[in-house]
Coordinates of C-alpha atoms in Angstrom, one line a residue:
M1 CA 4.5 94.6 17.9
K2 CA 6.0 91.1 17.9
N3 CA 8.0 92.1 14.7
I4 CA 9.4 95.0 16.2
L5 CA 10.6 94.2 19.6
L6 CA 11.7 91.0 20.7
V7 CA 12.8 89.9 24.3
I8 CA 15.5 87.0 24.7
S9 CA 17.4 85.8 27.8
L10 CA 21.2 87.0 28.2
F11 CA 22.9 84.1 29.6
A12 CA 26.2 86.2 30.0
T13 CA 24.9 88.8 32.4
A14 CA 23.6 88.5 35.6
A15 CA 20.6 86.7 36.7
N16 CA 17.3 88.0 35.6
A17 CA 18.9 90.3 33.2
Q18 CA 17.5 90.7 29.7
V19 CA 18.5 92.1 26.3
F20 CA 15.7 93.9 24.2
T21 CA 16.5 93.4 20.6
V22 CA 14.9 96.2 18.4
K23 CA 14.1 95.8 14.6
S24 CA 13.2 98.3 12.2
N25 CA 9.8 99.3 11.4
G26 CA 10.4 101.7 8.2
N27 CA 10.4 105.1 8.9
I28 CA 8.1 105.1 12.2
D29 CA 9.8 106.8 15.2
Q30 CA 10.6 104.1 17.8
T31 CA 11.9 106.3 20.6
S32 CA 9.1 105.4 22.9
I33 CA 9.8 101.8 22.3
L34 CA 13.3 102.0 23.3
Q35 CA 12.4 104.2 26.3
S36 CA 10.2 101.4 27.4
A37 CA 12.6 99.0 27.2
F38 CA 15.2 100.9 28.8
N39 CA 12.7 101.8 31.6
D40 CA 12.4 98.3 32.4
P41 CA 14.1 97.6 35.7
S42 CA 15.1 94.0 34.1
T43 CA 16.8 95.3 31.2
R44 CA 20.4 95.8 31.3
T45 CA 21.2 96.0 27.4
V46 CA 19.2 97.3 24.4
L47 CA 20.4 95.5 20.9
I48 CA 19.9 97.3 17.7
N49 CA 19.7 94.5 15.2
S50 CA 18.3 96.2 12.0
S51 CA 19.4 99.5 10.3
D52 CA 16.9 102.2 10.1
V53 CA 15.7 102.3 13.6
V54 CA 14.5 105.8 14.0
I55 CA 14.8 108.1 16.8
N56 CA 12.7 111.3 16.5
G57 CA 12.4 112.2 19.8
T58 CA 14.3 112.3 23.1
L59 CA 15.9 109.0 24.4
N60 CA 17.2 109.0 27.8
I61 CA 19.3 105.8 28.6
P62 CA 19.4 105.2 32.6
Q63 CA 23.3 105.2 33.7
G64 CA 24.6 101.7 33.9
K65 CA 22.6 100.4 30.6
M66 CA 24.1 99.6 27.4
I67 CA 22.8 100.2 24.0
E68 CA 24.6 97.9 21.6
F69 CA 24.7 97.6 18.0
A70 CA 24.8 94.1 15.6
N71 CA 27.3 94.5 12.7
G72 CA 26.3 96.8 10.0
F73 CA 23.2 98.4 12.0
K74 CA 22.5 102.0 13.3
L75 CA 20.1 104.5 14.5
K76 CA 18.9 107.4 12.2
G77 CA 16.6 110.3 12.8
I78 CA 16.4 113.8 13.9
G79 CA 16.3 113.0 17.8
T80 CA 18.4 113.0 20.8
V81 CA 19.9 110.3 22.6
N82 CA 21.2 111.0 26.1
G83 CA 23.3 108.7 28.0
G84 CA 24.6 105.0 27.4
N85 CA 27.9 103.2 27.5
Y86 CA 29.0 102.8 24.1
D87 CA 31.8 99.7 23.3
E88 CA 31.4 99.2 19.6
D89 CA 33.5 98.4 16.9
Y90 CA 35.7 101.3 15.8
Q91 CA 35.0 100.4 11.9
Q92 CA 31.2 100.5 12.1
Q93 CA 28.5 103.4 11.6
I94 CA 26.0 103.4 14.5
F95 CA 24.7 107.0 14.1
D96 CA 23.5 109.4 11.2
T97 CA 25.1 112.7 11.6
S98 CA 21.1 114.0 12.0
L99 CA 20.9 112.4 15.6
T100 CA 22.2 114.4 18.7
V101 CA 24.2 111.8 20.9
N102 CA 25.2 112.6 24.4
P103 CA 27.0 109.3 25.8
H104 CA 27.7 108.8 29.2
S105 CA 30.9 106.9 28.5
V106 CA 33.0 104.9 25.6
N107 CA 35.1 102.2 26.3
Q108 CA 38.3 104.1 25.1
Y109 CA 37.8 106.3 22.0
F110 CA 34.9 107.7 20.0
S111 CA 35.4 106.8 16.6
V112 CA 34.5 109.2 13.5
K113 CA 33.4 106.3 11.7
W114 CA 30.4 105.6 14.4
Y115 CA 29.0 109.0 12.5
G116 CA 29.6 107.6 9.2
A117 CA 33.2 108.7 8.0
K118 CA 34.2 106.6 5.4
G119 CA 37.8 106.9 5.1
N120 CA 37.9 106.1 1.4
N121 CA 38.5 109.5 0.3
S122 CA 34.8 110.9 0.4
D123 CA 33.8 114.4 2.3
A124 CA 34.1 113.2 5.8
Y125 CA 33.9 116.8 7.5
T126 CA 30.5 116.4 9.0
A127 CA 31.0 113.1 10.7
I128 CA 34.4 114.3 11.9
Q129 CA 33.2 117.6 13.2
K130 CA 30.2 116.0 14.6
S131 CA 32.3 113.6 16.4
I132 CA 34.7 116.5 18.0
N133 CA 31.6 118.6 19.1
T134 CA 29.9 115.5 20.7
C135 CA 33.1 114.6 22.8
I136 CA 33.7 118.2 23.9
K137 CA 30.3 118.5 24.9
N138 CA 30.4 115.1 26.8
N139 CA 33.8 115.2 28.3
I140 CA 34.9 112.3 26.1
R141 CA 38.8 112.8 25.5
T142 CA 39.8 110.9 22.8
V143 CA 38.5 111.4 18.9
Y144 CA 39.7 108.2 17.1
I145 CA 40.4 108.2 13.4
P146 CA 40.8 105.0 11.9
A147 CA 43.4 104.3 9.0
G148 CA 42.0 105.6 5.5
G149 CA 41.8 108.8 3.7
Y150 CA 39.5 111.5 5.0
K151 CA 38.7 114.5 2.8
I152 CA 37.3 117.5 4.5
S153 CA 35.3 120.4 2.5
K154 CA 35.4 122.6 5.6
P155 CA 37.9 123.5 8.4
L156 CA 37.8 121.3 11.6
I157 CA 37.6 123.0 14.7
I158 CA 38.1 122.4 18.2
R159 CA 36.5 124.6 20.9
G160 CA 34.4 124.5 24.0
T161 CA 30.6 124.5 24.1
S162 CA 28.7 127.9 24.6
A163 CA 27.2 128.9 27.9
P164 CA 23.4 128.0 28.0
G165 CA 21.5 130.6 25.9
T166 CA 24.5 132.3 24.6
D167 CA 26.9 131.8 21.8
N168 CA 29.4 134.6 23.2
K169 CA 30.9 132.9 26.2
R170 CA 32.5 129.8 25.4
S171 CA 34.4 127.5 27.7
F172 CA 37.8 125.9 27.5
C173 CA 38.1 122.5 26.1
T174 CA 40.4 119.3 26.2
L175 CA 40.4 117.0 23.6
E176 CA 42.8 114.4 21.7
I177 CA 42.4 113.8 17.9
L178 CA 44.3 110.2 17.5
G179 CA 44.9 108.4 14.2
E180 CA 47.1 105.5 13.1
S181 CA 49.9 107.0 11.4
S182 CA 53.5 107.3 12.0
F183 CA 55.6 110.2 10.9
W184 CA 58.0 107.7 9.1
D185 CA 54.9 105.4 7.8
S186 CA 54.7 105.4 4.0
N187 CA 51.7 103.9 4.3
M188 CA 48.1 105.4 4.1
G189 CA 47.4 105.6 8.0
S190 CA 45.2 108.2 8.8
E191 CA 45.1 111.1 6.5
I192 CA 43.2 114.1 6.2
S193 CA 43.1 116.3 2.9
T194 CA 41.6 119.7 2.4
T195 CA 39.6 120.3 -0.8
F196 CA 40.1 124.0 -0.2
N197 CA 43.0 126.4 0.5
N198 CA 41.7 129.5 2.3
A199 CA 41.5 128.4 5.8
F200 CA 43.0 125.6 8.1
A201 CA 42.7 121.8 8.2
I202 CA 42.2 121.7 12.2
G203 CA 42.1 124.8 14.6
I204 CA 42.3 124.7 18.3
Q205 CA 40.7 127.6 20.1
D206 CA 40.9 128.2 23.7
G207 CA 42.4 124.6 24.3
K208 CA 43.8 123.1 27.5
G209 CA 46.0 120.3 27.1
C210 CA 44.6 119.6 23.5
K211 CA 46.4 116.8 21.5
I212 CA 46.8 115.8 17.9
R213 CA 48.6 112.8 17.2
K214 CA 49.5 110.3 14.4
I215 CA 47.7 111.9 11.6
K216 CA 48.7 113.1 8.0
I217 CA 47.5 116.3 7.0
A218 CA 47.7 117.4 3.5
G219 CA 46.9 120.4 1.7
L220 CA 46.7 122.0 -1.9
F221 CA 49.6 124.6 -1.7
T222 CA 52.4 123.7 -4.1
P223 CA 55.9 125.5 -4.2
P224 CA 56.6 128.1 -6.8
R225 CA 58.4 126.7 -9.8
T226 CA 61.6 128.2 -10.8
K227 CA 64.0 128.1 -13.8
N228 CA 66.7 126.6 -11.6
S229 CA 68.1 126.2 -8.2
Q230 CA 69.7 129.1 -7.9
E231 CA 66.1 131.2 -8.3
F232 CA 64.6 128.7 -5.7
F233 CA 67.3 129.7 -3.0
S234 CA 67.6 133.3 -3.8
M235 CA 63.4 134.0 -3.5
P236 CA 62.3 136.3 -1.2
F237 CA 59.9 134.8 1.6
E238 CA 56.9 136.9 0.4
K239 CA 57.4 135.8 -3.3
F240 CA 57.2 132.2 -2.2
T241 CA 53.3 131.5 -3.1
D242 CA 51.5 129.6 -5.6
G243 CA 49.2 132.5 -6.2
K244 CA 46.1 130.6 -5.0
S245 CA 46.3 129.6 -1.4
R246 CA 45.6 132.2 1.4
D247 CA 48.8 133.9 2.5
S248 CA 47.5 136.5 5.0
R249 CA 49.3 137.8 8.2
N250 CA 46.4 136.8 10.5
S251 CA 44.7 134.0 8.6
P252 CA 47.0 131.7 6.4
Y253 CA 46.1 128.4 4.7
S254 CA 47.5 126.2 7.7
G255 CA 47.6 122.3 8.6
I256 CA 47.0 123.3 12.2
V257 CA 46.2 126.5 13.9
I258 CA 46.6 127.2 17.4
D259 CA 44.0 130.0 18.6
P260 CA 42.9 131.0 15.0
F261 CA 40.2 133.4 16.2
T262 CA 40.0 136.5 18.3
N263 CA 37.9 136.4 21.4
L264 CA 37.4 140.2 22.0
P265 CA 33.6 140.8 21.5
S266 CA 34.3 144.7 20.8
N267 CA 37.0 144.1 18.3
P268 CA 36.3 140.6 16.8
L269 CA 38.2 140.6 13.6
P270 CA 41.8 140.8 13.0
P271 CA 43.4 143.5 10.7
D272 CA 43.3 141.2 7.5
G273 CA 39.4 140.5 8.3
G274 CA 40.0 136.9 9.2
Y275 CA 39.3 133.7 7.7
P276 CA 36.5 134.7 4.9
S277 CA 34.6 131.4 5.4
L278 CA 34.7 131.5 9.4
L279 CA 33.8 135.1 10.5
N280 CA 31.2 133.8 12.7
Y281 CA 33.8 132.3 14.9
Y282 CA 35.4 135.4 15.6
G283 CA 34.7 137.6 18.9
K284 CA 33.4 134.6 21.0
S285 CA 34.8 134.8 24.4
G286 CA 36.4 132.0 26.1
S287 CA 36.6 133.4 29.5
L288 CA 36.5 136.8 31.4
Q289 CA 40.1 137.3 30.0
T290 CA 39.3 137.9 26.5
Q291 CA 43.0 137.9 25.1
S292 CA 43.5 134.4 26.7
G293 CA 44.2 131.4 24.7
S294 CA 45.5 128.0 24.5
T295 CA 47.8 126.3 27.0
G296 CA 49.6 122.6 26.8
T297 CA 49.0 121.9 23.1
E298 CA 50.7 118.6 22.2
L299 CA 51.3 118.0 18.1
E300 CA 53.2 114.6 17.7
E301 CA 54.0 112.0 15.2
L302 CA 52.6 114.2 12.3
S303 CA 53.1 114.5 8.6
I304 CA 52.5 117.9 7.2
S305 CA 52.4 118.8 3.7
G306 CA 51.2 121.5 1.3
F307 CA 50.3 124.4 3.3
V308 CA 51.5 128.0 3.5
V309 CA 52.1 127.4 7.4
G310 CA 52.3 124.1 8.8
I311 CA 51.7 124.7 12.0
C312 CA 50.5 128.2 13.0
S313 CA 50.4 129.7 16.5
S314 CA 48.4 132.8 17.5
P315 CA 47.8 134.3 14.1
N316 CA 44.7 136.4 14.9
G317 CA 46.9 139.2 16.7
L318 CA 44.8 139.5 19.7
T319 CA 44.9 136.5 21.8
R320 CA 47.7 135.7 24.0
N321 CA 48.9 132.3 25.6
A322 CA 49.6 129.5 23.1
E323 CA 52.1 128.6 25.6
I324 CA 53.7 125.4 26.6
T325 CA 53.2 124.1 23.3
I326 CA 55.2 120.7 22.3
I327 CA 55.9 119.8 18.7
N328 CA 57.5 116.4 18.4
K329 CA 58.2 114.0 15.6
V330 CA 56.8 116.0 12.8
Q331 CA 57.8 115.7 9.0
F332 CA 57.2 118.6 6.8
S333 CA 57.2 119.2 3.0
N334 CA 56.2 121.6 0.5
C335 CA 55.3 124.3 2.9
K336 CA 56.1 128.0 2.8
L337 CA 56.9 128.2 6.6
C338 CA 56.7 124.9 8.5
I339 CA 56.0 126.7 12.0
S340 CA 55.0 130.1 13.0
G341 CA 55.0 131.9 16.5
G342 CA 52.6 134.7 16.6
Q343 CA 53.1 136.7 20.0
D344 CA 55.3 137.4 22.9
Q345 CA 53.3 135.1 25.4
E346 CA 54.3 131.8 23.8
K347 CA 56.4 130.6 26.9
E348 CA 57.9 127.4 26.9
N349 CA 57.2 126.3 23.6
R350 CA 59.1 123.2 22.3
I351 CA 59.8 122.2 19.0
S352 CA 61.7 118.7 18.8
N353 CA 62.6 116.0 16.4
I354 CA 61.1 117.6 13.1
Y355 CA 62.1 116.8 9.6
C356 CA 62.0 118.5 6.3
W357 CA 63.0 117.3 2.8
G358 CA 62.4 119.5 0.4
G359 CA 59.7 122.3 -1.2
T360 CA 60.0 124.7 1.7
H361 CA 61.2 128.1 2.4
T362 CA 61.6 128.6 6.2
I363 CA 61.6 125.9 8.8
F364 CA 60.8 128.2 11.8
G365 CA 59.5 131.9 11.8
T366 CA 58.2 134.7 14.3
D367 CA 56.5 137.8 13.4
L368 CA 55.7 136.6 9.8
Y369 CA 52.2 135.7 10.8
G370 CA 50.1 137.1 13.6
S371 CA 50.6 140.4 15.3
A372 CA 53.4 142.7 14.9
R373 CA 54.2 142.1 18.7
M374 CA 57.1 140.6 20.1
S375 CA 58.3 137.0 19.7
G376 CA 58.1 134.6 22.5
N377 CA 60.1 131.7 23.8
W378 CA 60.8 128.8 22.0
N379 CA 63.1 125.9 22.4
I380 CA 64.1 124.2 19.1
D381 CA 65.9 120.7 19.4
H382 CA 66.7 118.0 16.9
V383 CA 66.1 119.2 13.5
N384 CA 67.1 117.4 10.2
I385 CA 66.9 119.2 7.2
A386 CA 68.0 117.8 3.8
G387 CA 67.9 119.6 0.6
G388 CA 65.1 122.0 -0.7
V389 CA 64.9 124.6 2.1
V390 CA 65.8 128.1 1.4
R391 CA 66.6 129.2 4.9
F392 CA 66.4 127.7 8.6
I393 CA 65.1 130.7 10.8
Y394 CA 63.9 134.0 10.8
N395 CA 63.5 135.3 14.4
D396 CA 63.9 139.0 14.7
Q397 CA 63.3 138.8 18.6
H398 CA 62.6 142.0 20.7
G399 CA 60.5 140.6 23.6
Y400 CA 60.4 139.3 27.1
F401 CA 61.8 135.7 26.7
P402 CA 64.7 134.1 24.7
T403 CA 64.9 131.4 22.0
F404 CA 67.4 128.3 22.2
I405 CA 68.3 126.0 19.3
S406 CA 70.3 122.9 19.5
N407 CA 71.0 119.8 17.5
V408 CA 70.1 120.9 14.2
F409 CA 71.6 118.8 11.3
A410 CA 71.0 120.4 7.9
E411 CA 72.5 119.7 4.3
S412 CA 72.1 121.7 1.1
L413 CA 70.2 124.5 3.1
G414 CA 70.2 127.6 1.4
S415 CA 70.8 130.0 4.4
F416 CA 70.8 129.8 8.3
G417 CA 68.7 133.0 8.0
T418 CA 68.1 136.0 10.7
F419 CA 68.3 135.7 14.2
N420 CA 68.3 138.8 16.4
S421 CA 67.8 139.1 20.0
Q422 CA 67.7 141.7 22.6
L423 CA 67.7 138.7 25.3
A424 CA 70.5 136.2 25.9
S425 CA 69.9 133.3 23.3
E426 CA 72.2 130.7 21.9
V427 CA 72.4 128.2 19.0
S428 CA 74.5 125.2 20.1
D429 CA 76.0 121.8 18.6
C430 CA 74.5 122.3 15.2
I431 CA 75.9 121.5 11.7
F432 CA 75.1 123.6 8.9
D433 CA 76.0 122.5 5.3
F434 CA 75.0 124.8 2.9
A435 CA 74.1 124.4 -1.0
Y436 CA 77.1 125.2 -3.3
Q437 CA 77.3 128.4 -4.8
S438 CA 77.2 126.7 -8.2
E439 CA 73.4 125.5 -7.1
A440 CA 72.2 128.7 -4.8
G441 CA 74.7 131.5 -5.8
V442 CA 76.1 133.7 -3.3
Q443 CA 73.9 133.6 -0.2
T444 CA 74.3 135.7 3.0
L445 CA 74.5 132.5 4.9
L446 CA 73.7 134.2 8.7
T447 CA 72.4 137.3 9.9
S448 CA 72.7 138.4 13.4
Y449 CA 73.1 141.8 14.9
G450 CA 74.0 142.9 18.3
D451 CA 75.8 140.8 21.0
N452 CA 73.1 138.6 22.5
V453 CA 73.0 135.6 20.2
V454 CA 76.0 133.2 20.8
F455 CA 76.9 130.2 18.3
R456 CA 78.2 127.8 20.3
S457 CA 80.2 124.2 19.0
C458 CA 78.4 124.6 15.8
S459 CA 79.8 124.0 12.1
F460 CA 79.4 126.0 9.0
R461 CA 80.4 124.7 6.0
Y462 CA 80.4 123.9 2.2
Y463 CA 81.2 120.7 2.3
G464 CA 84.3 119.5 0.9
E465 CA 85.0 123.2 -0.4
K466 CA 86.9 126.4 1.1
T467 CA 84.6 128.8 -0.3
P468 CA 84.1 132.1 1.6
L469 CA 81.2 132.0 4.2
L470 CA 79.4 135.2 3.4
M471 CA 77.7 136.5 6.9
A472 CA 76.2 139.8 8.2
G473 CA 76.0 141.6 11.4
N474 CA 78.2 141.0 14.8
C475 CA 78.0 137.4 15.2
I476 CA 79.3 135.8 18.2
F477 CA 81.1 132.4 17.8
D478 CA 82.3 130.3 20.5
H479 CA 84.4 127.1 19.3
C480 CA 82.7 127.1 16.2
F481 CA 84.1 125.5 12.7
F482 CA 84.0 127.1 9.4
S483 CA 84.7 125.5 5.9
G484 CA 86.2 128.5 4.5
P485 CA 87.2 132.1 5.4
V486 CA 84.2 134.2 7.0
T487 CA 83.5 137.5 5.3
K488 CA 80.9 140.0 6.4
K489 CA 78.6 141.8 4.6

């Protein structure tokens, strides 16, 4: 017993407090030894000072007591650890993923490295997903992903825990995933890359105030190769494919998806059959309102590249909400569609400070993925586009809420795109510099029918040329500049 359990004085704590130092005993279960240590009234902290300390039973750590780990040492086994206050180095592994851990609290964040995510481009799916599940179950708000490269072999899913005794009634959830990247940073930062091309990297189901921040997310989608730039700029949206990545209306290959799954048990799968590897996640009601979805999602300081859809809202076709979504400081590249709106209840959603510099068809689109319902309410402000983008927008809006766009600067853009609305909508204070016809061919630069979309204080130009600007519809312009004559298609 002396080789297993040592008792030493802890001078840094209150009088009579003790630290129990637990050492390995091979593969023998040491749950009872640790439990005895924690049950001792004089013990304040149990120190794990050796690897391979096995927990195969249930260890209950009383509130207010600490479990600490010397550098390089961890717990393993198939048991459960309930309680404990954790304040460990964020770079250190302290649990095997075979353990179930229910912390009472953590100092600030729960690091994915605590479950063994390496950050060295090895598969980190199990460690990251286990960290997500642990935090949601135990009301810990932030999963921390230290700088490094993390490959995932399956989609990461943020969703609430199920009610006792059932997997069909799931709660709402609140969680932040936080990394160390900047959307400007050319260094590694915290990067998640998928080894699959038929689902999503990160999904949020029935989230309330969930956040994903300071992460690079990389996929496998590659823009189609073209013979020349005119073929690229004239390519229809449906043809913009690599022939490999999943490109289905209700389940596209995406960087981040808000509400990927249906909640309605009686009609669990969307019209396209859903994500093929995730069928067991459909039809799990988050509340009595089975059409409800996420609210208050914040996606900030991200870099997203190599997906059919960068950020996809409500693709499943049946859930609603996905409202008050904030997308801020995001850089996109090599995506078919950067941001997708999926249904008419997306109210007060805001896109700001986004950047796209190549290999992309459309920046923002509605009714391209998700339901065939009417599009929702989006406010788009401060966008920078610098070449290699076929069009800015497709928004054929027939619904309850308008869309507003301002402060877009685009150069070498193929076309503005299509913006129709039955409600009063506005595009203001924007500069659209189009790719020369020698590069892009003769493009219909803007399509807008009806009299509800106003373009105010905008510039439309072929920079330095008086080339005619071809437009379609009954566009309304107020105090706008055109570099050449406007001709109607």
